């Protein structure tokens, strides 16, 4: 069998199963090569012959009903309902008062945990480049291995993710070339139908704790570092869109919730008269500064050469690409399932004023989203 993908769009009550029954998924060596193709796409952070962009041809398509009542939206890990400040419903514009006092969401005393040596070395290496003005921003990622609980199958993890995280795009993909990947991601890369399209700038992270989990992060205060990080991503996306259309609008930033985290998000809506060349736009967007850095080419090359663990398909993108509609999401909050081991990935954007312990805790908070699925008590 060539491979399959099963995915659930945010707030949908149905999942879609796409299966290729003959041959292997199509392999492509660039985002531009996606022009004129359709199917389920899985793209890596770094495109190489060993990890190409893959397109699963929809030889068979099945709609899967997800047994979930409307009430479950308020009982899942995320809290709230779809009408509140969700990633799809928009969220609240960030008030100016939120820009004044830095938060301590990830501030943990040094003595309270032991940082792995590899992460400390990577951070020092990356941060030195920022201090030397080689980059405005660069993203440092890491991988954590967890044991797959006995008797737990990948499809069960998919169903758990759908139940726990109705706001997120959930996908489980398995091909001979890529292996098996599960993602529960909040970040749209490119979403559209006809000539109407949208993308987002999503950056900045804070963790909700205690009573904050009952809300949407409205009481939190954003630090200058988080605001700058999000603005870097939004500016880059603006510059990309200007190459393809003059009809676009930016709204935000606003605070939005994803699982137990909140982010800063700006929304971009735009029109494309020629959607037969979506691959060209994807070539410009991927990887965005949200997962890479700026300047983009130099940051990308530095990450590929220096990061402790290769990212593979983490921080790439995946989703259905079609002539009628397209839903591509950045592959965040994801795991690679390899026999009885789950390789969990997370990262965070570094700026000059980034602090080692806070960045580590941010990756821990992000890992909680996908690690929760492995809890047999869930």
mmCIF file with all atom_site columns, N, CA and C in Angstrom, residues 293-348:
data_model
loop_
_atom_site.group_PDB
_atom_site.id
_atom_site.type_symbol
_atom_site.label_atom_id
_atom_site.label_alt_id
_atom_site.label_comp_id
_atom_site.label_asym_id
_atom_site.label_entity_id
_atom_site.label_seq_id
_atom_site.pdbx_PDB_ins_code
_atom_site.Cartn_x
_atom_site.Cartn_y
_atom_site.Cartn_z
_atom_site.occupancy
_atom_site.B_iso_or_equiv
_atom_site.pdbx_formal_charge
_atom_site.auth_seq_id
_atom_site.auth_comp_id
_atom_site.auth_asym_id
_atom_site.auth_atom_id
_atom_site.pdbx_PDB_model_num
ATOM 1   N N  . UNK A 1 293 ? 13.569  31.362 11.030 1.00 0.00 ? 293 UNK A N  1
ATOM 2   C CA . UNK A 1 293 ? 14.231  32.562 11.506 1.00 0.00 ? 293 UNK A CA 1
ATOM 3   C C  . UNK A 1 293 ? 14.417  33.558 10.382 1.00 0.00 ? 293 UNK A C  1
ATOM 4   N N  . UNK A 1 294 ? 15.096  34.646 10.689 1.00 0.00 ? 294 UNK A N  1
ATOM 5   C CA . UNK A 1 294 ? 15.419  35.674 9.696  1.00 0.00 ? 294 UNK A CA 1
ATOM 6   C C  . UNK A 1 294 ? 16.841  36.177 9.931  1.00 0.00 ? 294 UNK A C  1
ATOM 7   N N  . UNK A 1 295 ? 17.604  36.417 8.847  1.00 0.00 ? 295 UNK A N  1
ATOM 8   C CA . UNK A 1 295 ? 17.244  36.182 7.438  1.00 0.00 ? 295 UNK A CA 1
ATOM 9   C C  . UNK A 1 295 ? 16.977  34.691 7.197  1.00 0.00 ? 295 UNK A C  1
ATOM 10  N N  . UNK A 1 296 ? 15.974  34.415 6.382  1.00 0.00 ? 296 UNK A N  1
ATOM 11  C CA . UNK A 1 296 ? 15.457  33.059 6.250  1.00 0.00 ? 296 UNK A CA 1
ATOM 12  C C  . UNK A 1 296 ? 16.508  32.068 5.751  1.00 0.00 ? 296 UNK A C  1
ATOM 13  N N  . UNK A 1 297 ? 17.166  32.382 4.634  1.00 0.00 ? 297 UNK A N  1
ATOM 14  C CA . UNK A 1 297 ? 18.100  31.418 4.044  1.00 0.00 ? 297 UNK A CA 1
ATOM 15  C C  . UNK A 1 297 ? 19.252  31.112 4.993  1.00 0.00 ? 297 UNK A C  1
ATOM 16  N N  . UNK A 1 298 ? 19.817  32.148 5.591  1.00 0.00 ? 298 UNK A N  1
ATOM 17  C CA . UNK A 1 298 ? 20.950  31.955 6.496  1.00 0.00 ? 298 UNK A CA 1
ATOM 18  C C  . UNK A 1 298 ? 20.539  31.200 7.754  1.00 0.00 ? 298 UNK A C  1
ATOM 19  N N  . UNK A 1 299 ? 19.357  31.540 8.304  1.00 0.00 ? 299 UNK A N  1
ATOM 20  C CA . UNK A 1 299 ? 18.873  30.840 9.496  1.00 0.00 ? 299 UNK A CA 1
ATOM 21  C C  . UNK A 1 299 ? 18.602  29.369 9.184  1.00 0.00 ? 299 UNK A C  1
ATOM 22  N N  . UNK A 1 300 ? 17.994  29.111 8.035  1.00 0.00 ? 300 UNK A N  1
ATOM 23  C CA . UNK A 1 300 ? 17.705  27.734 7.626  1.00 0.00 ? 300 UNK A CA 1
ATOM 24  C C  . UNK A 1 300 ? 18.996  26.925 7.530  1.00 0.00 ? 300 UNK A C  1
ATOM 25  N N  . UNK A 1 301 ? 19.981  27.460 6.863  1.00 0.00 ? 301 UNK A N  1
ATOM 26  C CA . UNK A 1 301 ? 21.253  26.749 6.691  1.00 0.00 ? 301 UNK A CA 1
ATOM 27  C C  . UNK A 1 301 ? 21.936  26.506 8.028  1.00 0.00 ? 301 UNK A C  1
ATOM 28  N N  . UNK A 1 302 ? 21.857  27.468 8.931  1.00 0.00 ? 302 UNK A N  1
ATOM 29  C CA . UNK A 1 302 ? 22.465  27.306 10.248 1.00 0.00 ? 302 UNK A CA 1
ATOM 30  C C  . UNK A 1 302 ? 21.764  26.197 11.027 1.00 0.00 ? 302 UNK A C  1
ATOM 31  N N  . UNK A 1 303 ? 20.436  26.171 10.985 1.00 0.00 ? 303 UNK A N  1
ATOM 32  C CA . UNK A 1 303 ? 19.671  25.146 11.702 1.00 0.00 ? 303 UNK A CA 1
ATOM 33  C C  . UNK A 1 303 ? 20.015  23.758 11.183 1.00 0.00 ? 303 UNK A C  1
ATOM 34  N N  . UNK A 1 304 ? 20.008  23.594 9.870  1.00 0.00 ? 304 UNK A N  1
ATOM 35  C CA . UNK A 1 304 ? 20.286  22.282 9.267  1.00 0.00 ? 304 UNK A CA 1
ATOM 36  C C  . UNK A 1 304 ? 21.674  21.790 9.665  1.00 0.00 ? 304 UNK A C  1
ATOM 37  N N  . UNK A 1 305 ? 22.617  22.697 9.759  1.00 0.00 ? 305 UNK A N  1
ATOM 38  C CA . UNK A 1 305 ? 23.998  22.324 10.054 1.00 0.00 ? 305 UNK A CA 1
ATOM 39  C C  . UNK A 1 305 ? 24.244  22.099 11.537 1.00 0.00 ? 305 UNK A C  1
ATOM 40  N N  . UNK A 1 306 ? 23.531  22.836 12.411 1.00 0.00 ? 306 UNK A N  1
ATOM 41  C CA . UNK A 1 306 ? 23.909  22.877 13.824 1.00 0.00 ? 306 UNK A CA 1
ATOM 42  C C  . UNK A 1 306 ? 22.919  22.268 14.805 1.00 0.00 ? 306 UNK A C  1
ATOM 43  N N  . UNK A 1 307 ? 21.665  22.102 14.429 1.00 0.00 ? 307 UNK A N  1
ATOM 44  C CA . UNK A 1 307 ? 20.688  21.606 15.407 1.00 0.00 ? 307 UNK A CA 1
ATOM 45  C C  . UNK A 1 307 ? 21.002  20.171 15.803 1.00 0.00 ? 307 UNK A C  1
ATOM 46  N N  . UNK A 1 308 ? 20.838  19.881 17.080 1.00 0.00 ? 308 UNK A N  1
ATOM 47  C CA . UNK A 1 308 ? 21.247  18.588 17.629 1.00 0.00 ? 308 UNK A CA 1
ATOM 48  C C  . UNK A 1 308 ? 20.519  17.415 16.976 1.00 0.00 ? 308 UNK A C  1
ATOM 49  N N  . UNK A 1 309 ? 19.212  17.558 16.782 1.00 0.00 ? 309 UNK A N  1
ATOM 50  C CA . UNK A 1 309 ? 18.397  16.480 16.215 1.00 0.00 ? 309 UNK A CA 1
ATOM 51  C C  . UNK A 1 309 ? 17.770  16.930 14.902 1.00 0.00 ? 309 UNK A C  1
ATOM 52  N N  . UNK A 1 310 ? 17.990  16.199 13.801 1.00 0.00 ? 310 UNK A N  1
ATOM 53  C CA . UNK A 1 310 ? 17.332  16.570 12.533 1.00 0.00 ? 310 UNK A CA 1
ATOM 54  C C  . UNK A 1 310 ? 15.817  16.618 12.706 1.00 0.00 ? 310 UNK A C  1
ATOM 55  N N  . UNK A 1 311 ? 15.189  17.612 12.109 1.00 0.00 ? 311 UNK A N  1
ATOM 56  C CA . UNK A 1 311 ? 13.746  17.800 12.294 1.00 0.00 ? 311 UNK A CA 1
ATOM 57  C C  . UNK A 1 311 ? 12.909  16.831 11.472 1.00 0.00 ? 311 UNK A C  1
ATOM 58  N N  . UNK A 1 312 ? 13.430  16.408 10.338 1.00 0.00 ? 312 UNK A N  1
ATOM 59  C CA . UNK A 1 312 ? 12.686  15.554 9.414  1.00 0.00 ? 312 UNK A CA 1
ATOM 60  C C  . UNK A 1 312 ? 11.371  16.238 9.002  1.00 0.00 ? 312 UNK A C  1
ATOM 61  N N  . UNK A 1 313 ? 10.219  15.628 9.283  1.00 0.00 ? 313 UNK A N  1
ATOM 62  C CA . UNK A 1 313 ? 8.957   16.227 8.840  1.00 0.00 ? 313 UNK A CA 1
ATOM 63  C C  . UNK A 1 313 ? 8.344   17.166 9.893  1.00 0.00 ? 313 UNK A C  1
ATOM 64  N N  . UNK A 1 314 ? 8.975   17.278 11.052 1.00 0.00 ? 314 UNK A N  1
ATOM 65  C CA . UNK A 1 314 ? 8.560   18.293 12.025 1.00 0.00 ? 314 UNK A CA 1
ATOM 66  C C  . UNK A 1 314 ? 8.903   19.676 11.474 1.00 0.00 ? 314 UNK A C  1
ATOM 67  N N  . UNK A 1 315 ? 7.996   20.616 11.640 1.00 0.00 ? 315 UNK A N  1
ATOM 68  C CA . UNK A 1 315 ? 8.072   22.009 11.174 1.00 0.00 ? 315 UNK A CA 1
ATOM 69  C C  . UNK A 1 315 ? 8.081   22.133 9.669  1.00 0.00 ? 315 UNK A C  1
ATOM 70  N N  . UNK A 1 316 ? 7.696   21.026 8.977  1.00 0.00 ? 316 UNK A N  1
ATOM 71  C CA . UNK A 1 316 ? 7.317   21.117 7.573  1.00 0.00 ? 316 UNK A CA 1
ATOM 72  C C  . UNK A 1 316 ? 5.842   21.500 7.511  1.00 0.00 ? 316 UNK A C  1
ATOM 73  N N  . UNK A 1 317 ? 5.106   20.935 6.554  1.00 0.00 ? 317 UNK A N  1
ATOM 74  C CA . UNK A 1 317 ? 3.666   21.188 6.516  1.00 0.00 ? 317 UNK A CA 1
ATOM 75  C C  . UNK A 1 317 ? 2.946   20.001 5.923  1.00 0.00 ? 317 UNK A C  1
ATOM 76  N N  . UNK A 1 318 ? 1.662   19.905 6.193  1.00 0.00 ? 318 UNK A N  1
ATOM 77  C CA . UNK A 1 318 ? 0.852   18.816 5.658  1.00 0.00 ? 318 UNK A CA 1
ATOM 78  C C  . UNK A 1 318 ? -0.598  19.243 5.528  1.00 0.00 ? 318 UNK A C  1
ATOM 79  N N  . UNK A 1 319 ? -1.343  18.473 4.731  1.00 0.00 ? 319 UNK A N  1
ATOM 80  C CA . UNK A 1 319 ? -2.764  18.740 4.559  1.00 0.00 ? 319 UNK A CA 1
ATOM 81  C C  . UNK A 1 319 ? -3.201  18.479 3.134  1.00 0.00 ? 319 UNK A C  1
ATOM 82  N N  . UNK A 1 320 ? -4.508  18.561 2.891  1.00 0.00 ? 320 UNK A N  1
ATOM 83  C CA . UNK A 1 320 ? -5.038  18.315 1.548  1.00 0.00 ? 320 UNK A CA 1
ATOM 84  C C  . UNK A 1 320 ? -4.818  19.511 0.617  1.00 0.00 ? 320 UNK A C  1
ATOM 85  N N  . UNK A 1 321 ? -4.320  19.211 -0.566 1.00 0.00 ? 321 UNK A N  1
ATOM 86  C CA . UNK A 1 321 ? -4.112  20.204 -1.619 1.00 0.00 ? 321 UNK A CA 1
ATOM 87  C C  . UNK A 1 321 ? -5.023  19.833 -2.774 1.00 0.00 ? 321 UNK A C  1
ATOM 88  N N  . UNK A 1 322 ? -5.945  20.732 -3.161 1.00 0.00 ? 322 UNK A N  1
ATOM 89  C CA . UNK A 1 322 ? -6.913  20.381 -4.196 1.00 0.00 ? 322 UNK A CA 1
ATOM 90  C C  . UNK A 1 322 ? -7.213  21.528 -5.125 1.00 0.00 ? 322 UNK A C  1
ATOM 91  N N  . UNK A 1 323 ? -7.941  21.207 -6.176 1.00 0.00 ? 323 UNK A N  1
ATOM 92  C CA . UNK A 1 323 ? -8.353  22.246 -7.125 1.00 0.00 ? 323 UNK A CA 1
ATOM 93  C C  . UNK A 1 323 ? -9.506  23.064 -6.566 1.00 0.00 ? 323 UNK A C  1
ATOM 94  N N  . UNK A 1 324 ? -10.334 22.457 -5.713 1.00 0.00 ? 324 UNK A N  1
ATOM 95  C CA . UNK A 1 324 ? -11.476 23.164 -5.130 1.00 0.00 ? 324 UNK A CA 1
ATOM 96  C C  . UNK A 1 324 ? -11.106 23.894 -3.839 1.00 0.00 ? 324 UNK A C  1
ATOM 97  N N  . UNK A 1 325 ? -10.388 23.215 -2.953 1.00 0.00 ? 325 UNK A N  1
ATOM 98  C CA . UNK A 1 325 ? -9.987  23.839 -1.707 1.00 0.00 ? 325 UNK A CA 1
ATOM 99  C C  . UNK A 1 325 ? -8.710  23.198 -1.181 1.00 0.00 ? 325 UNK A C  1
ATOM 100 N N  . UNK A 1 326 ? -7.999  23.969 -0.380 1.00 0.00 ? 326 UNK A N  1
ATOM 101 C CA . UNK A 1 326 ? -6.703  23.552 0.160  1.00 0.00 ? 326 UNK A CA 1
ATOM 102 C C  . UNK A 1 326 ? -6.636  23.906 1.632  1.00 0.00 ? 326 UNK A C  1
ATOM 103 N N  . UNK A 1 327 ? -6.073  22.992 2.438  1.00 0.00 ? 327 UNK A N  1
ATOM 104 C CA . UNK A 1 327 ? -5.920  23.228 3.878  1.00 0.00 ? 327 UNK A CA 1
ATOM 105 C C  . UNK A 1 327 ? -4.545  22.705 4.298  1.00 0.00 ? 327 UNK A C  1
ATOM 106 N N  . UNK A 1 328 ? -3.548  23.560 4.254  1.00 0.00 ? 328 UNK A N  1
ATOM 107 C CA . UNK A 1 328 ? -2.186  23.175 4.613  1.00 0.00 ? 328 UNK A CA 1
ATOM 108 C C  . UNK A 1 328 ? -1.805  23.806 5.951  1.00 0.00 ? 328 UNK A C  1
ATOM 109 N N  . UNK A 1 329 ? -1.280  22.991 6.853  1.00 0.00 ? 329 UNK A N  1
ATOM 110 C CA . UNK A 1 329 ? -0.911  23.433 8.191  1.00 0.00 ? 329 UNK A CA 1
ATOM 111 C C  . UNK A 1 329 ? 0.554   23.112 8.466  1.00 0.00 ? 329 UNK A C  1
ATOM 112 N N  . UNK A 1 330 ? 1.188   23.977 9.251  1.00 0.00 ? 330 UNK A N  1
ATOM 113 C CA . UNK A 1 330 ? 2.560   23.732 9.677  1.00 0.00 ? 330 UNK A CA 1
ATOM 114 C C  . UNK A 1 330 ? 2.569   22.569 10.665 1.00 0.00 ? 330 UNK A C  1
ATOM 115 N N  . UNK A 1 331 ? 3.497   21.651 10.498 1.00 0.00 ? 331 UNK A N  1
ATOM 116 C CA . UNK A 1 331 ? 3.525   20.417 11.306 1.00 0.00 ? 331 UNK A CA 1
ATOM 117 C C  . UNK A 1 331 ? 4.192   20.670 12.656 1.00 0.00 ? 331 UNK A C  1
ATOM 118 N N  . UNK A 1 332 ? 3.414   21.224 13.568 1.00 0.00 ? 332 UNK A N  1
ATOM 119 C CA . UNK A 1 332 ? 3.861   21.485 14.938 1.00 0.00 ? 332 UNK A CA 1
ATOM 120 C C  . UNK A 1 332 ? 3.157   20.519 15.879 1.00 0.00 ? 332 UNK A C  1
ATOM 121 N N  . UNK A 1 333 ? 3.594   20.519 17.172 1.00 0.00 ? 333 UNK A N  1
ATOM 122 C CA . UNK A 1 333 ? 2.987   19.636 18.179 1.00 0.00 ? 333 UNK A CA 1
ATOM 123 C C  . UNK A 1 333 ? 2.859   18.231 17.599 1.00 0.00 ? 333 UNK A C  1
ATOM 124 N N  . UNK A 1 334 ? 3.971   17.676 17.141 1.00 0.00 ? 334 UNK A N  1
ATOM 125 C CA . UNK A 1 334 ? 3.860   16.401 16.421 1.00 0.00 ? 334 UNK A CA 1
ATOM 126 C C  . UNK A 1 334 ? 4.792   15.344 16.995 1.00 0.00 ? 334 UNK A C  1
ATOM 127 N N  . UNK A 1 335 ? 4.521   14.105 16.616 1.00 0.00 ? 335 UNK A N  1
ATOM 128 C CA . UNK A 1 335 ? 5.357   12.978 16.991 1.00 0.00 ? 335 UNK A CA 1
ATOM 129 C C  . UNK A 1 335 ? 5.546   12.061 15.788 1.00 0.00 ? 335 UNK A C  1
ATOM 130 N N  . UNK A 1 336 ? 6.715   11.426 15.750 1.00 0.00 ? 336 UNK A N  1
ATOM 131 C CA . UNK A 1 336 ? 7.017   10.376 14.784 1.00 0.00 ? 336 UNK A CA 1
ATOM 132 C C  . UNK A 1 336 ? 6.940   9.053  15.530 1.00 0.00 ? 336 UNK A C  1
ATOM 133 N N  . UNK A 1 337 ? 6.038   8.179  15.096 1.00 0.00 ? 337 UNK A N  1
ATOM 134 C CA . UNK A 1 337 ? 5.815   6.901  15.775 1.00 0.00 ? 337 UNK A CA 1
ATOM 135 C C  . UNK A 1 337 ? 6.641   5.836  15.067 1.00 0.00 ? 337 UNK A C  1
ATOM 136 N N  . UNK A 1 338 ? 7.595   5.260  15.817 1.00 0.00 ? 338 UNK A N  1
ATOM 137 C CA . UNK A 1 338 ? 8.514   4.273  15.260 1.00 0.00 ? 338 UNK A CA 1
ATOM 138 C C  . UNK A 1 338 ? 8.508   3.046  16.156 1.00 0.00 ? 338 UNK A C  1
ATOM 139 N N  . UNK A 1 339 ? 7.756   2.021  15.716 1.00 0.00 ? 339 UNK A N  1
ATOM 140 C CA . UNK A 1 339 ? 7.556   0.801  16.515 1.00 0.00 ? 339 UNK A CA 1
ATOM 141 C C  . UNK A 1 339 ? 6.995   1.180  17.889 1.00 0.00 ? 339 UNK A C  1
ATOM 142 N N  . UNK A 1 340 ? 7.754   0.919  18.972 1.00 0.00 ? 340 UNK A N  1
ATOM 143 C CA . UNK A 1 340 ? 7.210   1.199  20.306 1.00 0.00 ? 340 UNK A CA 1
ATOM 144 C C  . UNK A 1 340 ? 7.762   2.487  20.901 1.00 0.00 ? 340 UNK A C  1
ATOM 145 N N  . UNK A 1 341 ? 8.339   3.351  20.040 1.00 0.00 ? 341 UNK A N  1
ATOM 146 C CA . UNK A 1 341 ? 8.890   4.621  20.501 1.00 0.00 ? 341 UNK A CA 1
ATOM 147 C C  . UNK A 1 341 ? 8.236   5.783  19.777 1.00 0.00 ? 341 UNK A C  1
ATOM 148 N N  . UNK A 1 342 ? 7.921   6.824  20.514 1.00 0.00 ? 342 UNK A N  1
ATOM 149 C CA . UNK A 1 342 ? 7.353   8.041  19.937 1.00 0.00 ? 342 UNK A CA 1
ATOM 150 C C  . UNK A 1 342 ? 8.374   9.163  20.081 1.00 0.00 ? 342 UNK A C  1
ATOM 151 N N  . UNK A 1 343 ? 8.790   9.716  18.969 1.00 0.00 ? 343 UNK A N  1
ATOM 152 C CA . UNK A 1 343 ? 9.726   10.835 18.960 1.00 0.00 ? 343 UNK A CA 1
ATOM 153 C C  . UNK A 1 343 ? 8.912   12.126 18.927 1.00 0.00 ? 343 UNK A C  1
ATOM 154 N N  . UNK A 1 344 ? 8.912   12.873 20.018 1.00 0.00 ? 344 UNK A N  1
ATOM 155 C CA . UNK A 1 344 ? 8.120   14.094 20.150 1.00 0.00 ? 344 UNK A CA 1
ATOM 156 C C  . UNK A 1 344 ? 9.004   15.313 19.852 1.00 0.00 ? 344 UNK A C  1
ATOM 157 N N  . UNK A 1 345 ? 8.443   16.271 19.097 1.00 0.00 ? 345 UNK A N  1
ATOM 158 C CA . UNK A 1 345 ? 9.213   17.444 18.675 1.00 0.00 ? 345 UNK A CA 1
ATOM 159 C C  . UNK A 1 345 ? 8.577   18.738 19.167 1.00 0.00 ? 345 UNK A C  1
ATOM 160 N N  . UNK A 1 346 ? 9.427   19.696 19.497 1.00 0.00 ? 346 UNK A N  1
ATOM 161 C CA . UNK A 1 346 ? 8.957   21.035 19.864 1.00 0.00 ? 346 UNK A CA 1
ATOM 162 C C  . UNK A 1 346 ? 10.109  22.013 19.671 1.00 0.00 ? 346 UNK A C  1
ATOM 163 N N  . UNK A 1 347 ? 9.766   23.277 19.514 1.00 0.00 ? 347 UNK A N  1
ATOM 164 C CA . UNK A 1 347 ? 10.788  24.301 19.333 1.00 0.00 ? 347 UNK A CA 1
ATOM 165 C C  . UNK A 1 347 ? 10.297  25.639 19.836 1.00 0.00 ? 347 UNK A C  1
ATOM 166 N N  . UNK A 1 348 ? 11.213  26.611 19.827 1.00 0.00 ? 348 UNK A N  1
ATOM 167 C CA . UNK A 1 348 ? 10.858  27.954 20.257 1.00 0.00 ? 348 UNK A CA 1
ATOM 168 C C  . UNK A 1 348 ? 11.741  28.984 19.584 1.00 0.00 ? 348 UNK A C  1
#
